[in-house]
mmCIF file of C-alpha atoms in Angstrom:
data_model
loop_
_atom_site.group_PDB
_atom_site.id
_atom_site.type_symbol
_atom_site.label_atom_id
_atom_site.label_comp_id
_atom_site.label_asym_id
_atom_site.label_seq_id
_atom_site.Cartn_x
_atom_site.Cartn_y
_atom_site.Cartn_z
ATOM 1 C CA MET Z 20 136.022 125.067 137.605
ATOM 2 C CA THR Z 21 134.966 125.661 134.084
ATOM 3 C CA SER Z 22 133.274 128.821 132.724
ATOM 4 C CA PRO Z 23 130.634 129.151 129.979
ATOM 5 C CA TRP Z 24 133.130 131.469 128.357
ATOM 6 C CA ASP Z 25 135.756 128.802 127.998
ATOM 7 C CA LEU Z 26 134.636 127.623 124.611
ATOM 8 C CA TYR Z 27 134.470 131.247 123.264
ATOM 9 C CA ASP Z 28 137.869 132.067 124.657
ATOM 10 C CA GLU Z 29 139.461 128.985 123.070
ATOM 11 C CA LEU Z 30 137.997 129.798 119.698
ATOM 12 C CA ILE Z 31 139.169 133.461 119.934
ATOM 13 C CA ASP Z 32 142.623 132.773 121.351
ATOM 14 C CA GLU Z 33 143.461 130.420 118.554
ATOM 15 C CA ILE Z 34 143.184 133.240 115.960
ATOM 16 C CA PRO Z 35 146.713 134.478 115.116
ATOM 17 C CA ALA Z 36 147.375 138.112 116.120
ATOM 18 C CA ASP Z 37 148.575 139.202 112.640
ATOM 19 C CA LEU Z 38 145.296 138.454 110.776
ATOM 20 C CA THR Z 39 142.977 141.376 110.176
ATOM 21 C CA ALA Z 40 139.350 141.924 109.165
ATOM 22 C CA THR Z 41 139.099 142.955 105.527
ATOM 23 C CA SER Z 42 135.376 143.194 104.985
ATOM 24 C CA ILE Z 43 132.320 143.243 107.175
ATOM 25 C CA ASN Z 44 128.761 142.942 105.835
ATOM 26 C CA THR Z 45 125.674 143.119 108.020
ATOM 27 C CA GLU Z 46 122.950 143.313 105.345
ATOM 28 C CA GLY Z 47 120.335 140.544 105.193
ATOM 29 C CA LYS Z 48 119.908 137.391 107.216
ATOM 30 C CA TRP Z 49 123.648 136.734 107.756
ATOM 31 C CA ARG Z 50 126.564 138.634 109.084
ATOM 32 C CA ARG Z 51 129.712 138.095 107.159
ATOM 33 C CA VAL Z 52 133.356 138.877 107.971
ATOM 34 C CA SER Z 53 136.409 138.346 105.663
ATOM 35 C CA SER Z 54 139.948 137.987 106.878
ATOM 36 C CA SER Z 55 143.402 138.889 105.445
ATOM 37 C CA ASP Z 56 144.101 135.164 104.771
ATOM 38 C CA SER Z 57 141.069 134.958 102.395
ATOM 39 C CA GLY Z 58 138.843 133.390 104.936
ATOM 40 C CA VAL Z 59 135.158 134.318 105.254
ATOM 41 C CA GLY Z 60 132.744 133.566 108.062
ATOM 42 C CA MET Z 61 129.065 133.685 108.548
ATOM 43 C CA ALA Z 62 126.799 134.104 111.573
ATOM 44 C CA PHE Z 63 123.038 134.397 111.889
ATOM 45 C CA GLY Z 64 122.022 138.009 112.338
ATOM 46 C CA MET Z 65 119.967 138.834 115.437
ATOM 47 C CA ASN Z 66 118.932 142.487 115.252
ATOM 48 C CA VAL Z 67 118.528 142.697 119.028
ATOM 49 C CA GLN Z 68 119.779 145.817 120.817
ATOM 50 C CA SER Z 69 119.910 144.491 124.321
ATOM 51 C CA ARG Z 70 122.430 147.110 125.494
ATOM 52 C CA PRO Z 71 124.246 150.031 123.972
ATOM 53 C CA ARG Z 72 126.304 148.810 121.002
ATOM 54 C CA ALA Z 73 129.968 148.617 121.122
ATOM 55 C CA VAL Z 74 130.127 149.147 117.364
ATOM 56 C CA SER Z 75 128.116 152.029 115.911
ATOM 57 C CA ASP Z 76 129.557 151.506 112.424
ATOM 58 C CA PRO Z 77 131.026 148.129 111.351
ATOM 59 C CA ALA Z 78 133.339 149.941 108.990
ATOM 60 C CA GLU Z 79 135.266 151.072 112.040
ATOM 61 C CA LEU Z 80 136.435 147.483 112.446
ATOM 62 C CA LEU Z 81 138.123 147.144 109.025
ATOM 63 C CA GLY Z 82 141.811 146.568 109.293
ATOM 64 C CA ARG Z 83 141.519 145.690 113.020
ATOM 65 C CA PRO Z 84 143.046 142.419 114.297
ATOM 66 C CA LEU Z 85 140.615 139.626 113.400
ATOM 67 C CA ARG Z 86 140.992 138.448 116.974
ATOM 68 C CA ASP Z 87 139.714 141.720 118.356
ATOM 69 C CA VAL Z 88 136.632 141.572 116.073
ATOM 70 C CA ALA Z 89 136.077 137.984 117.074
ATOM 71 C CA ALA Z 90 136.014 139.030 120.765
ATOM 72 C CA LEU Z 91 132.609 140.761 120.029
ATOM 73 C CA ALA Z 92 131.153 137.289 120.086
ATOM 74 C CA LYS Z 93 131.113 137.737 123.888
ATOM 75 C CA SER Z 94 128.993 140.889 123.608
ATOM 76 C CA TRP Z 95 125.448 140.856 125.092
ATOM 77 C CA ASN Z 96 124.335 143.082 122.235
ATOM 78 C CA PHE Z 97 123.471 140.349 119.798
ATOM 79 C CA GLU Z 98 124.061 142.474 116.681
ATOM 80 C CA ASP Z 99 127.683 142.970 117.809
ATOM 81 C CA ALA Z 100 127.870 139.288 118.807
ATOM 82 C CA GLY Z 101 126.831 138.225 115.267
ATOM 83 C CA ILE Z 102 129.756 140.125 113.878
ATOM 84 C CA GLY Z 103 132.052 138.536 116.426
ATOM 85 C CA VAL Z 104 130.916 135.028 115.632
ATOM 86 C CA ALA Z 105 131.308 135.661 111.908
ATOM 87 C CA ALA Z 106 134.902 136.785 112.618
ATOM 88 C CA ILE Z 107 135.539 133.569 114.565
ATOM 89 C CA ASN Z 108 134.280 131.647 111.616
ATOM 90 C CA ALA Z 109 136.410 133.669 109.198
ATOM 91 C CA TYR Z 110 139.373 131.955 110.808
ATOM 92 C CA HIS Z 111 138.071 128.479 111.756
ATOM 93 C CA CYS Z 112 135.962 127.929 108.662
ATOM 94 C CA HIS Z 113 138.748 128.550 106.155
ATOM 95 C CA PRO Z 114 138.630 125.420 104.059
ATOM 96 C CA ASP Z 115 142.331 124.669 104.372
ATOM 97 C CA ARG Z 116 142.178 124.955 108.108
ATOM 98 C CA ALA Z 117 138.985 122.998 108.502
ATOM 99 C CA LEU Z 118 140.425 120.139 106.440
ATOM 100 C CA ALA Z 119 143.688 120.192 108.300
ATOM 101 C CA HIS Z 120 141.675 119.834 111.577
ATOM 102 C CA GLY Z 121 140.054 116.690 110.382
ATOM 103 C CA PHE Z 122 136.823 117.951 108.847
ATOM 104 C CA THR Z 123 135.639 116.278 105.661
ATOM 105 C CA PRO Z 124 133.259 117.550 102.946
ATOM 106 C CA CYS Z 125 129.640 116.419 103.410
ATOM 107 C CA ALA Z 126 128.253 114.098 100.782
ATOM 108 C CA GLU Z 127 125.474 116.639 99.910
ATOM 109 C CA ASN Z 128 126.311 120.388 99.861
ATOM 110 C CA ASN Z 129 122.886 121.520 100.768
ATOM 111 C CA TRP Z 130 121.564 122.338 104.232
ATOM 112 C CA ALA Z 131 118.090 121.189 103.285
ATOM 113 C CA ARG Z 132 119.583 117.621 103.182
ATOM 114 C CA THR Z 133 121.243 117.990 106.629
ATOM 115 C CA PHE Z 134 118.862 115.749 108.460
ATOM 116 C CA HIS Z 135 118.263 112.982 105.994
ATOM 117 C CA PRO Z 136 121.360 110.924 106.830
ATOM 118 C CA TYR Z 137 120.039 110.673 110.401
ATOM 119 C CA ALA Z 138 116.655 109.218 109.470
ATOM 120 C CA PRO Z 139 117.575 105.608 110.158
ATOM 121 C CA LEU Z 140 119.575 106.489 113.240
ATOM 122 C CA VAL Z 141 116.740 108.303 115.003
ATOM 123 C CA ALA Z 142 114.095 105.732 114.331
ATOM 124 C CA ASP Z 143 112.059 105.250 117.556
ATOM 125 C CA LYS Z 144 114.344 107.735 119.297
ATOM 126 C CA ARG Z 145 113.552 110.945 121.132
ATOM 127 C CA VAL Z 146 114.812 113.849 119.087
ATOM 128 C CA ALA Z 147 115.032 117.634 119.902
ATOM 129 C CA ILE Z 148 115.952 120.314 117.372
ATOM 130 C CA ILE Z 149 117.145 123.686 118.677
ATOM 131 C CA GLY Z 150 115.999 126.227 116.061
ATOM 132 C CA HIS Z 151 113.204 126.057 113.594
ATOM 133 C CA PHE Z 152 114.343 124.058 110.492
ATOM 134 C CA PRO Z 153 111.017 123.622 108.480
ATOM 135 C CA PHE Z 154 112.519 120.719 106.534
ATOM 136 C CA ALA Z 155 113.707 118.664 109.444
ATOM 137 C CA PRO Z 156 110.572 116.763 110.536
ATOM 138 C CA ALA Z 157 109.887 115.392 107.065
ATOM 139 C CA ALA Z 158 113.435 114.164 106.813
ATOM 140 C CA MET Z 159 113.141 112.030 109.986
ATOM 141 C CA PRO Z 160 109.639 110.599 109.867
ATOM 142 C CA ASP Z 161 110.349 107.553 111.921
ATOM 143 C CA ALA Z 162 111.581 109.349 115.034
ATOM 144 C CA GLY Z 163 109.781 108.138 118.043
ATOM 145 C CA GLU Z 164 109.319 111.693 119.214
ATOM 146 C CA LEU Z 165 110.522 114.974 117.582
ATOM 147 C CA ILE Z 166 110.239 118.313 119.202
ATOM 148 C CA VAL Z 167 111.399 121.702 118.061
ATOM 149 C CA LEU Z 168 112.442 124.408 120.478
ATOM 150 C CA GLU Z 169 112.594 127.980 119.264
ATOM 151 C CA ARG Z 170 112.967 131.533 120.722
ATOM 152 C CA ASN Z 171 110.729 133.011 117.985
ATOM 153 C CA LEU Z 172 107.915 130.470 118.075
ATOM 154 C CA PHE Z 173 106.183 128.938 115.071
ATOM 155 C CA ASP Z 174 103.021 126.828 115.349
ATOM 156 C CA GLY Z 175 103.845 123.576 117.128
ATOM 157 C CA ASP Z 176 107.194 124.695 118.595
ATOM 158 C CA TYR Z 177 108.194 124.525 122.254
ATOM 159 C CA PRO Z 178 109.660 127.767 123.737
ATOM 160 C CA ASP Z 179 113.410 127.597 124.074
ATOM 161 C CA SER Z 180 113.169 127.749 127.856
ATOM 162 C CA ALA Z 181 111.831 124.208 127.771
ATOM 163 C CA CYS Z 182 115.394 123.126 126.855
ATOM 164 C CA GLU Z 183 116.180 122.972 130.621
ATOM 165 C CA TYR Z 184 113.464 120.350 131.173
ATOM 166 C CA LEU Z 185 113.417 118.366 127.893
ATOM 167 C CA LEU Z 186 116.980 118.044 126.648
ATOM 168 C CA PRO Z 187 118.231 115.694 129.401
ATOM 169 C CA GLU Z 188 115.481 113.211 128.232
ATOM 170 C CA MET Z 189 116.514 113.166 124.516
ATOM 171 C CA ASP Z 190 118.560 110.621 122.520
ATOM 172 C CA TYR Z 191 119.475 113.027 119.722
ATOM 173 C CA VAL Z 192 119.801 116.821 119.934
ATOM 174 C CA PHE Z 193 120.407 119.064 116.924
ATOM 175 C CA ILE Z 194 121.606 122.562 117.917
ATOM 176 C CA SER Z 195 121.627 125.561 115.486
ATOM 177 C CA GLY Z 196 124.941 127.352 115.373
ATOM 178 C CA SER Z 197 123.054 130.494 116.041
ATOM 179 C CA ALA Z 198 123.321 129.452 119.692
ATOM 180 C CA PHE Z 199 126.849 130.872 119.516
ATOM 181 C CA VAL Z 200 125.401 134.325 118.994
ATOM 182 C CA ASN Z 201 122.839 134.304 121.779
ATOM 183 C CA LYS Z 202 125.280 132.590 124.223
ATOM 184 C CA THR Z 203 123.198 129.516 124.867
ATOM 185 C CA ILE Z 204 125.599 126.992 123.279
ATOM 186 C CA PRO Z 205 127.614 126.047 126.492
ATOM 187 C CA ARG Z 206 124.426 125.336 128.463
ATOM 188 C CA LEU Z 207 122.750 123.455 125.588
ATOM 189 C CA LEU Z 208 125.673 121.144 125.298
ATOM 190 C CA GLU Z 209 125.679 120.626 129.025
ATOM 191 C CA LEU Z 210 121.997 119.796 129.132
ATOM 192 C CA ALA Z 211 122.354 117.387 126.186
ATOM 193 C CA GLU Z 212 125.505 115.695 127.461
ATOM 194 C CA ALA Z 213 123.782 112.225 127.565
ATOM 195 C CA ALA Z 214 122.507 112.593 123.996
ATOM 196 C CA HIS Z 215 124.118 112.337 120.542
ATOM 197 C CA THR Z 216 124.460 116.099 119.819
ATOM 198 C CA ILE Z 217 124.895 117.705 116.480
ATOM 199 C CA VAL Z 218 125.815 121.449 116.165
ATOM 200 C CA LEU Z 219 124.976 122.621 112.640
ATOM 201 C CA GLY Z 220 124.580 125.556 110.332
ATOM 202 C CA PRO Z 221 126.749 128.305 108.853
ATOM 203 C CA SER Z 222 127.104 129.922 112.225
ATOM 204 C CA THR Z 223 128.973 126.942 113.542
ATOM 205 C CA PRO Z 224 132.766 127.200 113.919
ATOM 206 C CA ALA Z 225 134.561 124.380 112.137
ATOM 207 C CA SER Z 226 136.673 123.642 115.244
ATOM 208 C CA PRO Z 227 137.467 120.454 117.134
ATOM 209 C CA ALA Z 228 136.929 122.598 120.212
ATOM 210 C CA LEU Z 229 133.245 121.934 119.942
ATOM 211 C CA LEU Z 230 133.784 118.268 120.350
ATOM 212 C CA ARG Z 231 135.868 118.904 123.475
ATOM 213 C CA ALA Z 232 132.954 121.030 124.795
ATOM 214 C CA GLY Z 233 130.589 118.094 124.394
ATOM 215 C CA ALA Z 234 129.249 117.944 120.825
ATOM 216 C CA THR Z 235 129.229 114.633 119.143
ATOM 217 C CA THR Z 236 129.239 115.960 115.569
ATOM 218 C CA VAL Z 237 129.887 119.445 114.081
ATOM 219 C CA LEU Z 238 128.434 120.396 110.643
ATOM 220 C CA SER Z 239 129.757 123.735 109.380
ATOM 221 C CA PHE Z 240 130.312 125.652 106.182
ATOM 222 C CA ALA Z 241 133.801 126.382 104.846
ATOM 223 C CA SER Z 242 134.560 129.097 102.375
ATOM 224 C CA ALA Z 243 137.526 131.201 101.160
ATOM 225 C CA HIS Z 244 135.605 133.135 98.542
ATOM 226 C CA ALA Z 245 134.078 136.329 99.996
ATOM 227 C CA ALA Z 246 132.977 137.835 96.666
ATOM 228 C CA ARG Z 247 131.408 134.553 95.507
ATOM 229 C CA LEU Z 248 129.552 134.176 98.777
ATOM 230 C CA GLU Z 249 128.065 137.701 98.398
ATOM 231 C CA ASP Z 250 126.927 136.754 94.917
ATOM 232 C CA GLY Z 251 125.408 133.568 96.167
ATOM 233 C CA LEU Z 252 123.566 135.212 99.066
ATOM 234 C CA ALA Z 253 122.274 137.879 96.680
ATOM 235 C CA GLY Z 254 120.963 135.378 94.250
ATOM 236 C CA ARG Z 255 123.421 136.201 91.499
ATOM 237 C CA SER Z 256 124.826 132.623 91.481
ATOM 238 C CA LEU Z 257 122.937 129.506 90.306
ATOM 239 C CA LEU Z 258 124.115 127.446 93.308
ATOM 240 C CA GLY Z 259 123.688 130.244 95.879
ATOM 241 C CA MET Z 260 126.051 130.164 98.799
ATOM 242 C CA TYR Z 261 127.052 126.702 97.894
ATOM 243 C CA ASP Z 262 128.979 128.025 94.901
ATOM 244 C CA ALA Z 263 131.363 129.758 97.460
ATOM 245 C CA GLY Z 264 132.071 126.863 99.710
ATOM 246 C CA MET Z 265 131.284 123.423 101.178
ATOM 247 C CA ARG Z 266 129.482 121.897 104.056
ATOM 248 C CA VAL Z 267 131.981 120.088 106.243
ATOM 249 C CA ARG Z 268 131.651 117.632 109.185
ATOM 250 C CA LEU Z 269 133.690 116.271 112.070
ATOM 251 C CA SER Z 270 132.576 113.694 114.597
ATOM 252 C CA ARG Z 271 133.949 112.139 117.730
ATOM 253 C CA ALA Z 272 135.308 108.632 117.217
#
């Protein structure tokens, strides 16, 4: 019998015990964690205090085993969970590790171009996007049906609870990596098991474990330049975050 925690446990358990967290940043849209092997991971910040926090001050985690910080990904306090997922990605999204696991650089190092390669594939197909990506519908104009499911609704979106009813009917399902933070990723992959599923975004671990959990394609962001990433996110770099790393992908055969 499988558990929804299996994917999280696999990602956490693969982190070597001797790696430590060297920096943690919770300012802005993204949570960032750096590791002692020069890795840096990101996760979408959800400032939701759903229960008392395990971490009152992220500075308390500096020098701790990266695996312990990554275990916060299982917290039901989503602020803590964002730090945990970023720590998972500090390991799995190290460029050397991602490439060694079969990931390859994407042709275009820009998230705004994520959906364009799928335009001919989704023609006349039913497409669902978990998470509001404002540039996605225009990139796939020939989709037979395109729906967006979102927890924080924008005009025209479906509520995320509609996933239970709509995903089994879809041909293509795009899932934001932020689903790792709010714990919906195992169920979303289960609901979309009959579809071509793409897990995408900087919150997405660059790990083949996602393919084993049911994803068809994984689109992540790999970086080993923590300071350069901070400059990019702060607007001090012409290329932004892309100056610090590269989008990478891995698909099932």
